[in-house]
mmCIF file with all atom_site columns, C-alpha atoms in Angstrom:
data_model
loop_
_atom_site.group_PDB
_atom_site.id
_atom_site.type_symbol
_atom_site.label_atom_id
_atom_site.label_alt_id
_atom_site.label_comp_id
_atom_site.label_asym_id
_atom_site.label_entity_id
_atom_site.label_seq_id
_atom_site.pdbx_PDB_ins_code
_atom_site.Cartn_x
_atom_site.Cartn_y
_atom_site.Cartn_z
_atom_site.occupancy
_atom_site.B_iso_or_equiv
_atom_site.pdbx_formal_charge
_atom_site.auth_seq_id
_atom_site.auth_comp_id
_atom_site.auth_asym_id
_atom_site.auth_atom_id
_atom_site.pdbx_PDB_model_num
ATOM 1   C CA . TRP B 1 1   ? -0.174  -0.240 -0.157  1.00 0.00 ? 1   TRP B CA 1
ATOM 2   C CA . PHE B 1 2   ? 3.244   2.790  0.769   1.00 0.00 ? 2   PHE B CA 1
ATOM 3   C CA . TRP B 1 3   ? 4.197   1.849  -1.891  1.00 0.00 ? 3   TRP B CA 1
ATOM 4   C CA . GLN B 1 4   ? 1.931   2.042  -4.028  1.00 0.00 ? 4   GLN B CA 1
ATOM 5   C CA . ARG B 1 5   ? 0.869   5.395  -3.295  1.00 0.00 ? 5   ARG B CA 1
ATOM 6   C CA . GLN B 1 6   ? 4.665   6.144  -3.433  1.00 0.00 ? 6   GLN B CA 1
ATOM 7   C CA . ARG B 1 7   ? 3.958   5.625  -6.885  1.00 0.00 ? 7   ARG B CA 1
ATOM 8   C CA . ILE B 1 8   ? 0.430   7.982  -6.510  1.00 0.00 ? 8   ILE B CA 1
ATOM 9   C CA . VAL B 1 9   ? 1.984   10.654 -5.308  1.00 0.00 ? 9   VAL B CA 1
ATOM 10  C CA . THR B 1 10  ? 5.242   11.367 -7.753  1.00 0.00 ? 10  THR B CA 1
ATOM 11  C CA . LYS B 1 11  ? 2.802   10.484 -10.545 1.00 0.00 ? 11  LYS B CA 1
ATOM 12  C CA . LEU B 1 12  ? 1.325   13.500 -9.278  1.00 0.00 ? 12  LEU B CA 1
ATOM 13  C CA . ALA B 1 13  ? 3.741   15.904 -8.143  1.00 0.00 ? 13  ALA B CA 1
ATOM 14  C CA . GLY B 1 14  ? 4.771   15.670 -12.341 1.00 0.00 ? 14  GLY B CA 1
ATOM 15  C CA . VAL B 1 15  ? 1.981   16.898 -14.013 1.00 0.00 ? 15  VAL B CA 1
ATOM 16  C CA . ASP B 1 16  ? 0.455   19.549 -13.647 1.00 0.00 ? 16  ASP B CA 1
ATOM 17  C CA . SER B 1 17  ? -3.338  20.194 -12.105 1.00 0.00 ? 17  SER B CA 1
ATOM 18  C CA . LEU B 1 18  ? -4.943  22.675 -14.206 1.00 0.00 ? 18  LEU B CA 1
ATOM 19  C CA . THR B 1 19  ? -3.309  21.844 -18.153 1.00 0.00 ? 19  THR B CA 1
ATOM 20  C CA . GLY B 1 20  ? -2.437  18.238 -17.591 1.00 0.00 ? 20  GLY B CA 1
ATOM 21  C CA . ALA B 1 21  ? 1.136   18.351 -18.812 1.00 0.00 ? 21  ALA B CA 1
ATOM 22  C CA . MET B 1 22  ? 4.228   17.679 -17.560 1.00 0.00 ? 22  MET B CA 1
ATOM 23  C CA . THR B 1 23  ? 5.310   19.859 -14.787 1.00 0.00 ? 23  THR B CA 1
ATOM 24  C CA . ARG B 1 24  ? 8.929   21.478 -15.586 1.00 0.00 ? 24  ARG B CA 1
ATOM 25  C CA . ARG B 1 25  ? 11.159  19.555 -13.127 1.00 0.00 ? 25  ARG B CA 1
ATOM 26  C CA . SER B 1 26  ? 8.739   16.272 -14.580 1.00 0.00 ? 26  SER B CA 1
ATOM 27  C CA . LEU B 1 27  ? 10.284  17.237 -18.382 1.00 0.00 ? 27  LEU B CA 1
ATOM 28  C CA . TYR B 1 28  ? 14.321  17.910 -16.443 1.00 0.00 ? 28  TYR B CA 1
ATOM 29  C CA . SER B 1 29  ? 13.785  13.518 -15.612 1.00 0.00 ? 29  SER B CA 1
ATOM 30  C CA . TRP B 1 30  ? 12.345  12.436 -18.789 1.00 0.00 ? 30  TRP B CA 1
ATOM 31  C CA . TYR B 1 31  ? 14.965  14.185 -20.812 1.00 0.00 ? 31  TYR B CA 1
ATOM 32  C CA . ALA B 1 32  ? 17.501  13.236 -18.314 1.00 0.00 ? 32  ALA B CA 1
ATOM 33  C CA . ASN B 1 33  ? 16.764  9.716  -18.125 1.00 0.00 ? 33  ASN B CA 1
ATOM 34  C CA . THR B 1 34  ? 15.679  9.117  -22.264 1.00 0.00 ? 34  THR B CA 1
ATOM 35  C CA . ASN B 1 35  ? 18.909  8.516  -25.086 1.00 0.00 ? 35  ASN B CA 1
ATOM 36  C CA . PHE B 1 36  ? 18.208  10.796 -28.126 1.00 0.00 ? 36  PHE B CA 1
ATOM 37  C CA . SER B 1 37  ? 21.249  9.064  -29.741 1.00 0.00 ? 37  SER B CA 1
ATOM 38  C CA . ARG B 1 38  ? 19.841  8.061  -33.277 1.00 0.00 ? 38  ARG B CA 1
ATOM 39  C CA . SER B 1 39  ? 16.547  9.763  -33.404 1.00 0.00 ? 39  SER B CA 1
ATOM 40  C CA . THR B 1 40  ? 15.692  13.121 -34.797 1.00 0.00 ? 40  THR B CA 1
ATOM 41  C CA . SER B 1 41  ? 13.790  15.037 -32.699 1.00 0.00 ? 41  SER B CA 1
ATOM 42  C CA . CYS B 1 42  ? 12.552  18.908 -32.708 1.00 0.00 ? 42  CYS B CA 1
ATOM 43  C CA . ALA B 1 43  ? 11.669  20.740 -29.769 1.00 0.00 ? 43  ALA B CA 1
ATOM 44  C CA . VAL B 1 44  ? 9.689   24.340 -29.441 1.00 0.00 ? 44  VAL B CA 1
ATOM 45  C CA . LEU B 1 45  ? 8.927   26.556 -26.368 1.00 0.00 ? 45  LEU B CA 1
ATOM 46  C CA . ILE B 1 46  ? 5.165   28.164 -26.300 1.00 0.00 ? 46  ILE B CA 1
ATOM 47  C CA . ASP B 1 47  ? 3.578   31.199 -25.329 1.00 0.00 ? 47  ASP B CA 1
ATOM 48  C CA . LEU B 1 48  ? 0.397   32.031 -25.834 1.00 0.00 ? 48  LEU B CA 1
ATOM 49  C CA . ASP B 1 49  ? 0.262   35.435 -27.432 1.00 0.00 ? 49  ASP B CA 1
ATOM 50  C CA . HIS B 1 50  ? -1.377  38.670 -24.738 1.00 0.00 ? 50  HIS B CA 1
ATOM 51  C CA . PHE B 1 51  ? -1.768  36.338 -22.447 1.00 0.00 ? 51  PHE B CA 1
ATOM 52  C CA . LYS B 1 52  ? -1.690  38.486 -19.186 1.00 0.00 ? 52  LYS B CA 1
ATOM 53  C CA . LEU B 1 53  ? -4.745  41.378 -20.926 1.00 0.00 ? 53  LEU B CA 1
ATOM 54  C CA . ILE B 1 54  ? -6.508  37.954 -20.918 1.00 0.00 ? 54  ILE B CA 1
ATOM 55  C CA . ASN B 1 55  ? -6.870  37.982 -17.195 1.00 0.00 ? 55  ASN B CA 1
ATOM 56  C CA . ASP B 1 56  ? -7.206  41.492 -16.590 1.00 0.00 ? 56  ASP B CA 1
ATOM 57  C CA . GLN B 1 57  ? -10.063 41.733 -18.831 1.00 0.00 ? 57  GLN B CA 1
ATOM 58  C CA . HIS B 1 58  ? -11.470 38.356 -18.403 1.00 0.00 ? 58  HIS B CA 1
ATOM 59  C CA . GLY B 1 59  ? -10.840 36.884 -14.994 1.00 0.00 ? 59  GLY B CA 1
ATOM 60  C CA . HIS B 1 60  ? -8.257  34.575 -14.112 1.00 0.00 ? 60  HIS B CA 1
ATOM 61  C CA . LEU B 1 61  ? -10.576 32.391 -14.210 1.00 0.00 ? 61  LEU B CA 1
ATOM 62  C CA . THR B 1 62  ? -11.215 32.578 -17.767 1.00 0.00 ? 62  THR B CA 1
ATOM 63  C CA . GLY B 1 63  ? -7.495  32.590 -18.262 1.00 0.00 ? 63  GLY B CA 1
ATOM 64  C CA . ASP B 1 64  ? -7.349  28.947 -16.722 1.00 0.00 ? 64  ASP B CA 1
ATOM 65  C CA . GLU B 1 65  ? -9.676  27.743 -19.724 1.00 0.00 ? 65  GLU B CA 1
ATOM 66  C CA . VAL B 1 66  ? -7.932  29.515 -21.944 1.00 0.00 ? 66  VAL B CA 1
ATOM 67  C CA . LEU B 1 67  ? -5.171  27.290 -20.432 1.00 0.00 ? 67  LEU B CA 1
ATOM 68  C CA . THR B 1 68  ? -7.388  23.935 -20.126 1.00 0.00 ? 68  THR B CA 1
ATOM 69  C CA . CYS B 1 69  ? -8.790  24.657 -23.494 1.00 0.00 ? 69  CYS B CA 1
ATOM 70  C CA . PHE B 1 70  ? -4.501  24.878 -25.468 1.00 0.00 ? 70  PHE B CA 1
ATOM 71  C CA . SER B 1 71  ? -3.794  22.239 -22.907 1.00 0.00 ? 71  SER B CA 1
ATOM 72  C CA . ASN B 1 72  ? -6.495  19.665 -24.363 1.00 0.00 ? 72  ASN B CA 1
ATOM 73  C CA . ILE B 1 73  ? -5.616  20.736 -28.181 1.00 0.00 ? 73  ILE B CA 1
ATOM 74  C CA . VAL B 1 74  ? -2.232  19.995 -27.663 1.00 0.00 ? 74  VAL B CA 1
ATOM 75  C CA . ARG B 1 75  ? -3.135  16.870 -26.101 1.00 0.00 ? 75  ARG B CA 1
ATOM 76  C CA . ASP B 1 76  ? -5.382  15.461 -28.149 1.00 0.00 ? 76  ASP B CA 1
ATOM 77  C CA . ARG B 1 77  ? -3.391  16.121 -31.624 1.00 0.00 ? 77  ARG B CA 1
ATOM 78  C CA . ILE B 1 78  ? 0.229   15.380 -30.484 1.00 0.00 ? 78  ILE B CA 1
ATOM 79  C CA . ARG B 1 79  ? 1.233   11.166 -30.354 1.00 0.00 ? 79  ARG B CA 1
ATOM 80  C CA . LYS B 1 80  ? 1.515   9.474  -26.702 1.00 0.00 ? 80  LYS B CA 1
ATOM 81  C CA . THR B 1 81  ? 5.599   10.029 -28.233 1.00 0.00 ? 81  THR B CA 1
ATOM 82  C CA . ASP B 1 82  ? 5.329   13.497 -27.915 1.00 0.00 ? 82  ASP B CA 1
ATOM 83  C CA . LYS B 1 83  ? 5.320   15.672 -24.823 1.00 0.00 ? 83  LYS B CA 1
ATOM 84  C CA . LEU B 1 84  ? 3.671   18.329 -23.090 1.00 0.00 ? 84  LEU B CA 1
ATOM 85  C CA . CYS B 1 85  ? 5.511   20.358 -20.707 1.00 0.00 ? 85  CYS B CA 1
ATOM 86  C CA . ARG B 1 86  ? 4.158   23.631 -18.712 1.00 0.00 ? 86  ARG B CA 1
ATOM 87  C CA . TYR B 1 87  ? 6.805   25.062 -18.625 1.00 0.00 ? 87  TYR B CA 1
ATOM 88  C CA . GLY B 1 88  ? 6.522   28.783 -17.254 1.00 0.00 ? 88  GLY B CA 1
ATOM 89  C CA . GLY B 1 89  ? 2.553   30.917 -16.422 1.00 0.00 ? 89  GLY B CA 1
ATOM 90  C CA . GLU B 1 90  ? 1.051   30.601 -20.296 1.00 0.00 ? 90  GLU B CA 1
ATOM 91  C CA . GLU B 1 91  ? 4.668   28.836 -21.954 1.00 0.00 ? 91  GLU B CA 1
ATOM 92  C CA . PHE B 1 92  ? 4.220   24.856 -22.243 1.00 0.00 ? 92  PHE B CA 1
ATOM 93  C CA . LEU B 1 93  ? 7.144   22.927 -24.422 1.00 0.00 ? 93  LEU B CA 1
ATOM 94  C CA . ILE B 1 94  ? 6.571   20.398 -26.833 1.00 0.00 ? 94  ILE B CA 1
ATOM 95  C CA . TYR B 1 95  ? 9.005   18.199 -27.281 1.00 0.00 ? 95  TYR B CA 1
ATOM 96  C CA . PHE B 1 96  ? 7.793   15.702 -30.885 1.00 0.00 ? 96  PHE B CA 1
ATOM 97  C CA . SER B 1 97  ? 9.871   12.730 -30.279 1.00 0.00 ? 97  SER B CA 1
ATOM 98  C CA . ASP B 1 98  ? 11.263  11.508 -33.863 1.00 0.00 ? 98  ASP B CA 1
ATOM 99  C CA . SER B 1 99  ? 10.133  14.020 -35.834 1.00 0.00 ? 99  SER B CA 1
ATOM 100 C CA . ASP B 1 100 ? 11.399  16.092 -37.976 1.00 0.00 ? 100 ASP B CA 1
ATOM 101 C CA . GLN B 1 101 ? 11.137  20.453 -38.009 1.00 0.00 ? 101 GLN B CA 1
ATOM 102 C CA . ARG B 1 102 ? 8.887   20.131 -41.492 1.00 0.00 ? 102 ARG B CA 1
ATOM 103 C CA . SER B 1 103 ? 6.146   18.022 -38.781 1.00 0.00 ? 103 SER B CA 1
ATOM 104 C CA . ALA B 1 104 ? 6.333   19.613 -36.069 1.00 0.00 ? 104 ALA B CA 1
ATOM 105 C CA . LYS B 1 105 ? 5.778   23.098 -37.869 1.00 0.00 ? 105 LYS B CA 1
ATOM 106 C CA . ARG B 1 106 ? 2.813   21.596 -39.597 1.00 0.00 ? 106 ARG B CA 1
ATOM 107 C CA . ILE B 1 107 ? 1.463   20.272 -36.513 1.00 0.00 ? 107 ILE B CA 1
ATOM 108 C CA . LEU B 1 108 ? 1.695   23.403 -34.871 1.00 0.00 ? 108 LEU B CA 1
ATOM 109 C CA . ASP B 1 109 ? 0.578   25.238 -37.881 1.00 0.00 ? 109 ASP B CA 1
ATOM 110 C CA . GLU B 1 110 ? -2.615  23.039 -37.139 1.00 0.00 ? 110 GLU B CA 1
ATOM 111 C CA . LEU B 1 111 ? -2.766  23.999 -33.059 1.00 0.00 ? 111 LEU B CA 1
ATOM 112 C CA . ASN B 1 112 ? -2.869  27.686 -34.086 1.00 0.00 ? 112 ASN B CA 1
ATOM 113 C CA . PHE B 1 113 ? -5.975  27.400 -36.496 1.00 0.00 ? 113 PHE B CA 1
ATOM 114 C CA . ALA B 1 114 ? -7.813  25.336 -33.970 1.00 0.00 ? 114 ALA B CA 1
ATOM 115 C CA . LEU B 1 115 ? -7.130  27.499 -30.525 1.00 0.00 ? 115 LEU B CA 1
ATOM 116 C CA . SER B 1 116 ? -8.653  30.745 -32.949 1.00 0.00 ? 116 SER B CA 1
ATOM 117 C CA . ARG B 1 117 ? -11.571 28.697 -33.710 1.00 0.00 ? 117 ARG B CA 1
ATOM 118 C CA . GLN B 1 118 ? -12.130 28.571 -29.941 1.00 0.00 ? 118 GLN B CA 1
ATOM 119 C CA . LYS B 1 119 ? -14.030 31.726 -29.411 1.00 0.00 ? 119 LYS B CA 1
ATOM 120 C CA . HIS B 1 120 ? -16.582 31.284 -26.279 1.00 0.00 ? 120 HIS B CA 1
ATOM 121 C CA . TRP B 1 121 ? -15.677 30.992 -23.288 1.00 0.00 ? 121 TRP B CA 1
ATOM 122 C CA . SER B 1 122 ? -17.375 29.960 -20.034 1.00 0.00 ? 122 SER B CA 1
ATOM 123 C CA . ASN B 1 123 ? -16.552 32.321 -17.556 1.00 0.00 ? 123 ASN B CA 1
ATOM 124 C CA . THR B 1 124 ? -17.217 35.724 -19.616 1.00 0.00 ? 124 THR B CA 1
ATOM 125 C CA . LYS B 1 125 ? -20.240 37.191 -22.438 1.00 0.00 ? 125 LYS B CA 1
ATOM 126 C CA . GLU B 1 126 ? -17.424 38.346 -25.037 1.00 0.00 ? 126 GLU B CA 1
ATOM 127 C CA . MET B 1 127 ? -16.141 36.584 -27.561 1.00 0.00 ? 127 MET B CA 1
ATOM 128 C CA . PHE B 1 128 ? -12.381 36.790 -28.336 1.00 0.00 ? 128 PHE B CA 1
ATOM 129 C CA . SER B 1 129 ? -9.667  34.312 -29.853 1.00 0.00 ? 129 SER B CA 1
ATOM 130 C CA . VAL B 1 130 ? -6.478  33.238 -28.451 1.00 0.00 ? 130 VAL B CA 1
ATOM 131 C CA . SER B 1 131 ? -3.349  32.790 -30.599 1.00 0.00 ? 131 SER B CA 1
ATOM 132 C CA . PHE B 1 132 ? -0.037  31.778 -30.137 1.00 0.00 ? 132 PHE B CA 1
ATOM 133 C CA . SER B 1 133 ? 4.100   32.152 -30.969 1.00 0.00 ? 133 SER B CA 1
ATOM 134 C CA . SER B 1 134 ? 6.639   29.760 -30.758 1.00 0.00 ? 134 SER B CA 1
ATOM 135 C CA . GLY B 1 135 ? 10.187  29.102 -31.292 1.00 0.00 ? 135 GLY B CA 1
ATOM 136 C CA . LEU B 1 136 ? 11.166  25.885 -32.930 1.00 0.00 ? 136 LEU B CA 1
ATOM 137 C CA . LEU B 1 137 ? 14.173  23.936 -33.704 1.00 0.00 ? 137 LEU B CA 1
ATOM 138 C CA . ASP B 1 138 ? 15.828  20.603 -34.366 1.00 0.00 ? 138 ASP B CA 1
ATOM 139 C CA . VAL B 1 139 ? 17.783  18.809 -30.987 1.00 0.00 ? 139 VAL B CA 1
ATOM 140 C CA . ASN B 1 140 ? 20.166  17.678 -33.917 1.00 0.00 ? 140 ASN B CA 1
ATOM 141 C CA . GLY B 1 141 ? 20.905  15.187 -30.459 1.00 0.00 ? 141 GLY B CA 1
ATOM 142 C CA . GLU B 1 142 ? 22.135  17.899 -28.318 1.00 0.00 ? 142 GLU B CA 1
ATOM 143 C CA . THR B 1 143 ? 21.762  16.152 -24.751 1.00 0.00 ? 143 THR B CA 1
ATOM 144 C CA . ASN B 1 144 ? 22.053  19.976 -22.301 1.00 0.00 ? 144 ASN B CA 1
ATOM 145 C CA . LEU B 1 145 ? 17.752  20.928 -22.466 1.00 0.00 ? 145 LEU B CA 1
ATOM 146 C CA . ASP B 1 146 ? 18.987  23.993 -21.003 1.00 0.00 ? 146 ASP B CA 1
ATOM 147 C CA . THR B 1 147 ? 21.546  24.818 -24.565 1.00 0.00 ? 147 THR B CA 1
ATOM 148 C CA . ILE B 1 148 ? 17.572  23.882 -26.260 1.00 0.00 ? 148 ILE B CA 1
ATOM 149 C CA . ILE B 1 149 ? 15.990  25.869 -24.124 1.00 0.00 ? 149 ILE B CA 1
ATOM 150 C CA . LYS B 1 150 ? 17.664  28.934 -24.757 1.00 0.00 ? 150 LYS B CA 1
ATOM 151 C CA . MET B 1 151 ? 18.304  29.115 -28.149 1.00 0.00 ? 151 MET B CA 1
ATOM 152 C CA . CYS B 1 152 ? 14.332  28.182 -28.624 1.00 0.00 ? 152 CYS B CA 1
ATOM 153 C CA . ASP B 1 153 ? 13.396  30.656 -26.749 1.00 0.00 ? 153 ASP B CA 1
ATOM 154 C CA . GLU B 1 154 ? 15.321  33.405 -28.705 1.00 0.00 ? 154 GLU B CA 1
ATOM 155 C CA . LEU B 1 155 ? 12.850  32.314 -31.864 1.00 0.00 ? 155 LEU B CA 1
ATOM 156 C CA . LEU B 1 156 ? 10.151  32.599 -29.231 1.00 0.00 ? 156 LEU B CA 1
ATOM 157 C CA . TYR B 1 157 ? 10.961  36.071 -29.154 1.00 0.00 ? 157 TYR B CA 1
ATOM 158 C CA . ARG B 1 158 ? 11.569  36.243 -33.171 1.00 0.00 ? 158 ARG B CA 1
ATOM 159 C CA . ALA B 1 159 ? 8.245   35.377 -33.936 1.00 0.00 ? 159 ALA B CA 1
ATOM 160 C CA . LYS B 1 160 ? 6.523   37.979 -31.508 1.00 0.00 ? 160 LYS B CA 1
ATOM 161 C CA . ARG B 1 161 ? 8.578   40.818 -32.782 1.00 0.00 ? 161 ARG B CA 1
ATOM 162 C CA . GLU B 1 162 ? 7.150   38.994 -36.790 1.00 0.00 ? 162 GLU B CA 1
ATOM 163 C CA . GLY B 1 163 ? 3.388   40.115 -35.827 1.00 0.00 ? 163 GLY B CA 1
ATOM 164 C CA . ARG B 1 164 ? 2.596   36.815 -32.979 1.00 0.00 ? 164 ARG B CA 1
ATOM 165 C CA . ALA B 1 165 ? 1.025   33.497 -33.821 1.00 0.00 ? 165 ALA B CA 1
ATOM 166 C CA . ARG B 1 166 ? 3.659   31.874 -36.375 1.00 0.00 ? 166 ARG B CA 1
ATOM 167 C CA . VAL B 1 167 ? 6.350   29.601 -35.189 1.00 0.00 ? 167 VAL B CA 1
ATOM 168 C CA . ALA B 1 168 ? 10.365  30.929 -35.870 1.00 0.00 ? 168 ALA B CA 1
ATOM 169 C CA . SER B 1 169 ? 12.593  28.860 -36.711 1.00 0.00 ? 169 SER B CA 1
ATOM 170 C CA . PHE B 1 170 ? 16.361  28.032 -37.960 1.00 0.00 ? 170 PHE B CA 1
ATOM 171 C CA . PRO B 1 171 ? 16.362  26.987 -41.292 1.00 0.00 ? 171 PRO B CA 1
ATOM 172 C CA . ILE B 1 172 ? 16.191  23.384 -42.916 1.00 0.00 ? 172 ILE B CA 1
#
């Protein structure tokens, strides 16, 4: 009984209670214990556009609903081998296992389109849509997750400077 309870508590500690995504600590642990030597993979850092404005204008309950909606859309679209992590407040990281940049970008565009179609929110009478900006990177065997995230973050800010609701990546 004790060991079962410990496994459950450990699993729950690795999942964000609002979005159902992995926590940052869980992502780092998973990454440290995974061998990526033979696979082509991509990482993407995502930031929901103008999220602070959503919280300020529509309230934190609506903000929470937006985060949950985004997470559900992503989890419904990605494969079981891919990983979704709530990296920070409105920032998420997706790790696309065995996927090239073109495939990952196509999925990100689909996700942004699906999210933008959601305009009705249960905690406000106002209709609005949400988008995200993202920085996409081919991992190419890089083993340092901090390096990957730093490069994704630089690309993310490039996407925001270029107008938001887009994917920025290094040329293939």
